[in-house]
Short mmCIF file of C-alpha atoms in Angstrom, two decimals:
data_model
loop_
_atom_site.label_atom_id
_atom_site.label_comp_id
_atom_site.label_asym_id
_atom_site.label_seq_id
_atom_site.Cartn_x
_atom_site.Cartn_y
_atom_site.Cartn_z
CA MET A 143 11.96 13.33 20.24
CA SER A 144 12.23 16.65 20.19
CA GLY A 145 9.98 18.13 16.90
CA MET A 146 11.87 18.04 13.81
CA ARG A 147 10.70 19.16 10.76
CA VAL A 148 8.62 17.43 8.53
CA LEU A 149 8.19 17.19 4.47
CA LEU A 150 5.00 15.39 3.27
CA THR A 151 4.40 14.73 0.15
CA GLY A 152 0.85 13.94 -0.55
CA ALA A 153 -0.18 15.49 2.52
CA ALA A 154 -3.29 15.54 1.29
CA GLY A 155 -4.12 12.50 0.10
CA PHE A 156 -6.14 9.17 2.15
CA ILE A 157 -2.70 8.41 3.88
CA GLY A 158 -0.72 11.38 3.43
CA SER A 159 -3.73 13.22 5.62
CA HIS A 160 -3.47 10.68 7.98
CA VAL A 161 0.22 10.92 8.56
CA TYR A 162 -0.39 14.29 8.98
CA ARG A 163 -2.36 14.38 12.23
CA ALA A 164 -0.07 11.53 13.71
CA LEU A 165 2.95 14.10 13.48
CA THR A 166 1.65 17.14 13.98
CA GLY A 167 0.19 15.71 16.66
CA ALA A 168 3.26 14.31 18.28
CA GLY A 169 5.02 17.78 18.19
CA HIS A 170 6.92 17.82 14.93
CA GLU A 171 6.73 20.68 12.52
CA VAL A 172 4.76 19.49 9.07
CA VAL A 173 5.64 21.10 5.83
CA PRO A 174 2.49 19.66 3.12
CA ILE A 175 2.61 19.31 -0.15
CA ASP A 176 -0.23 18.18 -2.36
CA LEU A 177 -0.38 17.82 -6.32
CA MET A 178 -4.14 17.55 -6.30
CA VAL A 179 -4.26 15.57 -9.06
CA PRO A 180 -8.53 15.62 -10.64
CA ALA A 181 -7.71 11.88 -10.82
CA ALA A 182 -7.09 10.98 -6.71
CA HIS A 183 -9.17 14.65 -5.65
CA GLY A 184 -11.45 15.26 -8.47
CA PRO A 185 -11.40 17.91 -11.16
CA ASP A 186 -11.75 20.96 -9.28
CA ALA A 187 -10.50 19.73 -6.02
CA THR A 188 -8.43 22.84 -4.25
CA ALA A 189 -5.64 21.63 -2.10
CA PRO A 190 -6.63 22.20 1.86
CA PRO A 191 -5.78 25.15 3.99
CA GLY A 192 -1.95 25.07 4.38
CA VAL A 193 -1.01 22.33 1.99
CA ALA A 194 0.96 23.96 -0.72
CA ARG A 195 0.04 22.79 -4.25
CA ILE A 196 3.64 21.13 -5.76
CA ASP A 197 4.46 18.65 -8.29
CA VAL A 198 7.36 16.94 -6.66
CA ARG A 199 8.45 16.26 -10.30
CA ASP A 200 9.34 19.88 -9.93
CA GLY A 201 13.06 20.58 -8.29
CA ALA A 202 12.66 23.91 -8.55
CA ALA A 203 9.53 24.19 -6.35
CA LEU A 204 11.41 21.49 -3.77
CA ASP A 205 14.35 23.95 -2.85
CA GLY A 206 12.15 26.04 -2.11
CA VAL A 207 10.46 23.67 0.58
CA LEU A 208 13.30 21.89 1.50
CA ARG A 209 15.28 23.95 3.19
CA GLY A 210 16.11 23.47 6.86
CA ILE A 211 13.75 20.12 6.68
CA ASP A 212 15.05 17.52 8.74
CA VAL A 213 13.62 14.17 7.24
CA VAL A 214 11.28 13.97 4.25
CA CYS A 215 8.02 11.43 4.69
CA HIS A 216 7.16 10.48 1.15
CA GLN A 217 3.35 9.83 0.61
CA ALA A 218 2.90 11.06 -2.90
CA ALA A 219 2.20 8.42 -5.34
CA VAL A 220 -0.18 7.12 -8.37
CA VAL A 221 -2.35 4.14 -6.31
CA GLY A 222 -3.59 1.12 -8.13
CA ALA A 223 -3.22 -1.60 -9.69
CA GLY A 224 -3.04 -0.23 -13.41
CA VAL A 225 -6.07 -0.77 -14.75
CA SER A 226 -4.78 -0.32 -18.54
CA ALA A 227 -1.38 -0.85 -20.12
CA GLN A 228 -1.59 2.97 -21.16
CA ASP A 229 -1.45 3.70 -17.59
CA ALA A 230 2.17 2.33 -17.28
CA PRO A 231 3.49 6.96 -18.15
CA ALA A 232 1.38 7.95 -15.39
CA TYR A 233 2.75 5.63 -12.60
CA ALA A 234 6.86 5.92 -13.94
CA SER A 235 6.42 9.83 -14.33
CA HIS A 236 4.47 10.38 -11.14
CA ASN A 237 5.74 7.59 -8.91
CA ASP A 238 9.82 7.36 -10.05
CA VAL A 239 9.92 10.20 -11.89
CA GLY A 240 9.03 12.11 -8.92
CA THR A 241 10.88 9.84 -6.69
CA ALA A 242 14.11 10.55 -8.20
CA VAL A 243 13.58 14.38 -9.11
CA LEU A 244 12.89 14.15 -4.85
CA CYS A 245 15.88 12.58 -3.80
CA ALA A 246 18.05 14.64 -6.23
CA ALA A 247 16.47 17.87 -4.45
CA MET A 248 16.99 16.60 -0.63
CA ASP A 249 20.47 16.09 -1.67
CA ARG A 250 20.99 19.48 -2.69
CA ALA A 251 19.83 20.02 0.62
CA GLY A 252 21.39 18.75 2.64
CA CYS A 253 18.16 16.04 3.83
CA ARG A 254 19.97 12.85 4.37
CA ARG A 255 16.24 10.74 5.81
CA LEU A 256 13.84 9.69 3.89
CA VAL A 257 10.70 8.01 4.77
CA LEU A 258 9.08 6.03 1.72
CA ALA A 259 5.95 5.17 1.24
CA SER A 260 6.43 1.50 -0.65
CA SER A 261 3.87 -1.04 -1.12
CA MET A 262 4.00 -5.27 -0.26
CA VAL A 263 3.19 -5.30 -4.40
CA VAL A 264 6.84 -5.42 -5.00
CA TYR A 265 6.61 -8.77 -3.80
CA GLY A 266 4.32 -10.03 -6.30
CA GLU A 267 2.85 -13.66 -5.27
CA GLY A 268 3.66 -14.45 -1.89
CA ARG A 269 5.85 -17.58 0.06
CA TYR A 270 4.23 -21.57 -0.51
CA PHE A 271 5.43 -24.76 0.47
CA GLY A 272 4.18 -28.24 0.69
CA GLN A 273 4.08 -30.82 3.47
CA ARG A 274 5.90 -33.36 1.40
CA CYS A 275 8.28 -30.84 -1.07
CA GLY A 276 9.02 -27.91 1.52
CA ARG A 277 9.65 -24.85 -0.07
CA VAL A 278 8.56 -23.80 -3.28
CA GLU A 279 9.10 -20.37 -5.59
CA VAL A 280 5.70 -20.33 -7.66
CA ALA A 281 5.15 -18.74 -10.57
CA SER A 282 1.45 -17.85 -12.20
CA ARG A 283 -1.01 -19.87 -12.08
CA ARG A 284 -2.03 -21.81 -14.85
CA PRO A 285 -4.98 -21.03 -16.93
CA GLU A 286 -6.72 -24.16 -16.93
CA ASP A 287 -6.48 -24.67 -13.65
CA LEU A 288 -7.89 -21.28 -12.39
CA ALA A 289 -10.76 -22.38 -15.62
CA ALA A 290 -11.25 -25.29 -13.91
CA GLY A 291 -11.85 -23.45 -10.24
CA ILE A 292 -8.75 -25.02 -9.26
CA PHE A 293 -7.21 -21.73 -7.36
CA GLU A 294 -4.33 -22.35 -4.88
CA TYR A 295 -0.78 -23.26 -6.32
CA ARG A 296 0.01 -27.39 -6.96
CA GLY A 297 3.95 -28.23 -5.68
CA PRO A 298 5.92 -30.53 -8.33
CA ASP A 299 3.71 -33.46 -7.02
CA GLY A 300 0.51 -31.92 -7.36
CA GLU A 301 0.56 -31.72 -3.74
CA SER A 302 -1.58 -28.70 -2.62
CA LEU A 303 0.67 -26.06 -1.46
CA THR A 304 0.11 -23.27 1.30
CA TRP A 305 0.54 -20.22 1.74
CA ASP A 306 3.99 -18.74 3.96
CA THR A 307 4.35 -14.99 5.47
CA VAL A 308 6.50 -13.24 3.67
CA ASP A 309 9.51 -11.13 5.23
CA GLU A 310 11.57 -8.24 3.85
CA ASP A 311 14.72 -10.98 2.16
CA ALA A 312 11.73 -12.35 -0.07
CA PRO A 313 12.36 -12.17 -3.72
CA LEU A 314 10.53 -8.98 -5.42
CA ARG A 315 8.90 -10.33 -8.66
CA PRO A 316 6.01 -7.15 -8.68
CA ARG A 317 3.12 -8.32 -11.30
CA SER A 318 1.20 -4.83 -12.13
CA LEU A 319 2.49 -1.19 -13.66
CA TYR A 320 1.81 -0.18 -10.33
CA ALA A 321 3.70 -2.63 -8.48
CA ALA A 322 6.66 -1.86 -11.10
CA SER A 323 7.09 1.40 -10.31
CA LYS A 324 6.57 0.61 -6.21
CA LEU A 325 10.10 -1.06 -6.86
CA ALA A 326 11.16 1.84 -9.28
CA GLN A 327 10.94 3.69 -6.30
CA GLU A 328 12.41 1.88 -4.03
CA ASN A 329 15.39 1.25 -6.26
CA TYR A 330 16.09 4.84 -6.70
CA ALA A 331 15.76 5.28 -2.82
CA ALA A 332 18.09 2.64 -1.79
CA ALA A 333 20.51 4.10 -4.68
CA TRP A 334 20.42 7.82 -3.30
CA ALA A 335 21.40 5.93 0.20
CA ALA A 336 24.12 4.25 -0.65
CA ALA A 337 25.29 7.18 -3.32
CA THR A 338 24.88 10.28 -0.26
CA GLY A 339 25.07 8.40 3.17
CA SER A 340 21.80 8.93 3.33
CA THR A 341 19.08 6.69 5.53
CA VAL A 342 15.81 5.54 4.19
CA ALA A 343 12.89 3.44 6.06
CA ALA A 344 10.86 2.22 3.22
CA LEU A 345 7.17 1.36 4.48
CA ARG A 346 5.89 -1.85 2.74
CA TYR A 347 1.96 -1.41 3.57
CA HIS A 348 -0.01 -3.72 3.13
CA ASN A 349 -3.90 -3.97 2.49
CA VAL A 350 -4.36 -0.21 3.62
CA PHE A 351 -8.27 0.71 4.58
CA GLY A 352 -9.84 3.51 7.31
CA PRO A 353 -11.77 6.25 7.42
CA ASP A 354 -12.03 8.95 4.03
CA MET A 355 -10.55 5.85 1.87
CA PRO A 356 -11.85 6.43 -1.96
CA ARG A 357 -14.98 5.28 -2.97
CA ASP A 358 -15.19 2.89 -5.38
CA THR A 359 -12.94 2.51 -8.58
CA PRO A 360 -10.74 0.81 -10.54
CA TYR A 361 -7.95 2.07 -8.40
CA SER A 362 -9.93 1.46 -4.84
CA GLY A 363 -8.90 -0.59 -2.65
CA VAL A 364 -11.25 -3.91 -2.15
CA ALA A 365 -12.73 -3.06 1.05
CA ALA A 366 -13.90 0.08 -0.53
CA ILE A 367 -15.45 -1.18 -3.39
CA PHE A 368 -17.01 -4.14 -1.25
CA ARG A 369 -18.36 -1.30 0.94
CA SER A 370 -19.36 0.82 -1.85
CA ALA A 371 -21.51 -1.98 -3.27
CA LEU A 372 -23.40 -2.60 0.41
CA GLU A 373 -24.40 1.11 0.66
CA VAL A 374 -26.65 0.88 -3.05
CA GLY A 375 -27.62 -2.74 -1.23
CA GLN A 376 -25.74 -4.86 -3.87
CA PRO A 377 -23.55 -7.76 -2.13
CA PRO A 378 -20.06 -7.51 -2.62
CA ARG A 379 -18.49 -9.43 -5.45
CA VAL A 380 -15.82 -11.85 -3.94
CA PHE A 381 -13.35 -13.23 -6.73
CA GLU A 382 -11.93 -17.27 -6.87
CA ASP A 383 -13.87 -19.04 -3.85
CA GLY A 384 -12.44 -15.96 -1.46
CA GLY A 385 -9.99 -18.00 0.28
CA GLN A 386 -7.42 -16.04 -0.78
CA MET A 387 -5.62 -14.45 2.19
CA ARG A 388 -4.05 -10.92 3.06
CA ASP A 389 -2.63 -8.65 5.63
CA PHE A 390 -5.22 -5.91 6.32
CA VAL A 391 -4.21 -2.80 8.02
CA HIS A 392 -5.85 0.32 9.63
CA VAL A 393 -4.73 3.55 7.93
CA ALA A 394 -4.30 4.78 12.17
CA ASP A 395 -1.35 1.66 12.04
CA ILE A 396 0.18 3.46 8.93
CA ALA A 397 0.27 6.64 10.07
CA ALA A 398 1.85 5.73 13.78
CA ALA A 399 4.51 3.59 11.39
CA ASN A 400 5.30 6.53 9.62
CA LEU A 401 5.64 8.69 13.03
CA ALA A 402 7.92 6.11 14.44
CA ALA A 403 9.95 5.88 11.23
CA VAL A 404 10.36 9.48 11.89
CA GLU A 405 11.13 9.72 15.01
CA ARG A 406 13.84 6.50 14.70
CA PRO A 407 16.47 6.83 11.92
CA LEU A 408 17.38 3.60 10.44
CA PRO A 409 21.38 2.80 9.37
CA GLY A 410 21.37 3.16 5.29
CA PHE A 411 17.89 1.72 3.20
CA GLN A 412 15.78 -0.46 5.13
CA ALA A 413 12.71 -2.22 4.30
CA LEU A 414 9.95 -3.02 6.45
CA ASN A 415 6.36 -4.81 6.02
CA ILE A 416 3.59 -2.33 7.57
CA SER A 417 0.96 -5.01 8.69
CA SER A 418 -1.68 -6.11 11.34
CA GLY A 419 0.10 -9.53 11.43
CA ARG A 420 -3.99 -10.72 11.49
CA PRO A 421 -3.65 -12.21 8.21
CA ILE A 422 -7.74 -12.78 6.77
CA SER A 423 -9.47 -13.80 3.54
CA ILE A 424 -11.27 -11.81 0.87
CA LEU A 425 -14.13 -13.42 2.02
CA GLU A 426 -14.01 -12.39 5.84
CA VAL A 427 -13.48 -9.01 4.32
CA ALA A 428 -16.74 -8.90 2.70
CA ALA A 429 -18.77 -11.08 4.72
CA THR A 430 -17.48 -8.52 8.05
CA LEU A 431 -18.46 -5.14 6.14
CA ALA A 432 -22.17 -7.15 5.01
CA VAL A 433 -22.93 -8.50 8.64
CA ALA A 434 -21.90 -4.61 9.99
CA ARG A 435 -24.47 -3.13 7.77
CA GLY A 436 -27.07 -5.20 8.12
CA GLY A 437 -27.18 -6.05 3.81
CA PRO A 438 -26.56 -8.74 1.52
CA GLU A 439 -24.61 -11.77 1.93
CA PRO A 440 -21.56 -11.86 -0.41
CA VAL A 441 -21.02 -13.23 -3.70
CA VAL A 442 -18.66 -15.91 -3.96
CA THR A 443 -18.06 -15.59 -8.53
CA GLY A 444 -15.81 -18.21 -9.33
CA GLY A 445 -14.43 -15.41 -11.64
CA TYR A 446 -10.50 -14.55 -12.29
CA ARG A 447 -8.62 -12.33 -12.91
CA ALA A 448 -5.34 -13.51 -14.76
CA GLY A 449 -1.93 -11.57 -12.78
CA ASP A 450 -4.10 -11.73 -9.69
CA VAL A 451 -1.81 -12.42 -6.33
CA ARG A 452 -3.07 -15.33 -4.82
CA HIS A 453 -2.24 -15.46 -1.03
CA ILE A 454 0.15 -12.54 0.41
CA VAL A 455 0.43 -12.47 4.34
CA ALA A 456 2.90 -10.31 5.30
CA ASP A 457 5.66 -10.95 8.40
CA PRO A 458 5.37 -8.04 10.82
CA GLY A 459 8.33 -8.87 13.42
CA ARG A 460 11.57 -6.59 11.59
CA ALA A 461 9.14 -3.78 11.71
CA ALA A 462 8.54 -4.37 15.65
CA ARG A 463 12.40 -5.08 15.95
CA ALA A 464 13.28 -1.68 14.45
CA LEU A 465 10.79 0.70 15.22
CA GLY A 466 8.79 -1.24 18.07
CA PHE A 467 5.90 -1.02 15.74
CA VAL A 468 3.25 -2.90 16.46
CA ALA A 469 -0.57 -2.31 14.58
CA THR A 470 -3.36 -1.57 17.09
CA VAL A 471 -6.08 -2.21 15.38
CA ASP A 472 -7.68 -6.17 15.01
CA PRO A 473 -8.68 -5.85 11.11
CA LEU A 474 -11.76 -7.67 12.21
CA ASP A 475 -12.90 -4.99 14.83
CA GLY A 476 -11.80 -2.32 12.34
CA LEU A 477 -13.48 -3.43 8.66
CA ALA A 478 -16.77 -3.87 10.84
CA ARG A 479 -16.25 0.35 12.04
CA PHE A 480 -15.08 1.00 8.21
CA ALA A 481 -18.28 0.17 7.42
CA PHE A 482 -20.05 3.39 8.15
CA GLU A 483 -17.14 5.50 8.28
CA PRO A 484 -16.97 8.04 5.93
CA LEU A 485 -15.05 7.69 2.50
CA ARG A 486 -13.63 10.30 -0.02
CA GLU A 487 -15.35 11.21 -2.72
CA SER A 488 -13.22 10.39 -6.05
CA ALA A 489 -13.09 10.85 -10.17
CA GLY A 490 -10.74 8.66 -10.05
CA VAL A 491 -11.90 6.45 -12.98
CA CYS A 492 -8.46 6.67 -14.31
CA ALA A 493 -5.09 6.73 -14.32
CA PRO A 494 -3.98 10.66 -14.08
CA SER A 495 -2.44 12.02 -17.52
CA VAL A 496 1.64 12.33 -17.51
#
């Protein structure tokens, strides 16, 4: 496809910077913007050369950069699970109001294509089935089971349930402040597409990792938290029994998925799992990093956090069919390399102020 003009929000962030390189490397003209919030970039951070410091909640500023844009690639967001109920206004303001203002500005500019960074957190828990009871819709795990070290879900007759892959038609049941804000982003984008005849590719990222990932903070991904412990000679501490299954996807594959979504317009609103398709356990993540660094073995704590998801594993088939996207980095190989790749220094000890 011939080069397009792409507005890239969050262009200086962990994922956004990789997306920027993928888009420009493919010959597209990228207009990069980023608010450079101190909680993500540090208190004295300045925007990289060529990146305009713009808040997506500022409609007038967006009007100035949307002229002649063919597609918007929207990566800007406050991330993390939401450590405190006091974080809710920041998530709602930056993620949801920001997306609503962006969509309104796109309408004024006549830009009809949006690639939205969404997340697997919109699903909440994954899917489960039992040999005797079949597919089961689960609620929260019982505190008494967790306290007794019973971490797997059980069916109506007490049978231990097995996880199944989650496709894009699974129920959306967010369990954190961040998850609630990501689902709201999708809802605003879907409503905008329906009202204006526009198109949205909502890319539901699974567990992203790779070079330039933020260091150990309450808002970092678990791979960075394990890595940070190993760097100072401490064992990675693994909650529950370490058997929680996830789909870890390398940031280079995330960038490739965004490039594919920019270059291949899809009709209406479409949500797509962006994942490796090769699930691994949290204990495997910790052990792979520990072996690569020659550091102490992981410690399985048996501890738990209320509201944590037990298993969430993606079905990647729809993205392969719709975008031709298939992840190329094996998670275990990527994690072994990640053990020594650079991390981003971050001041992200709390969510940004509203």
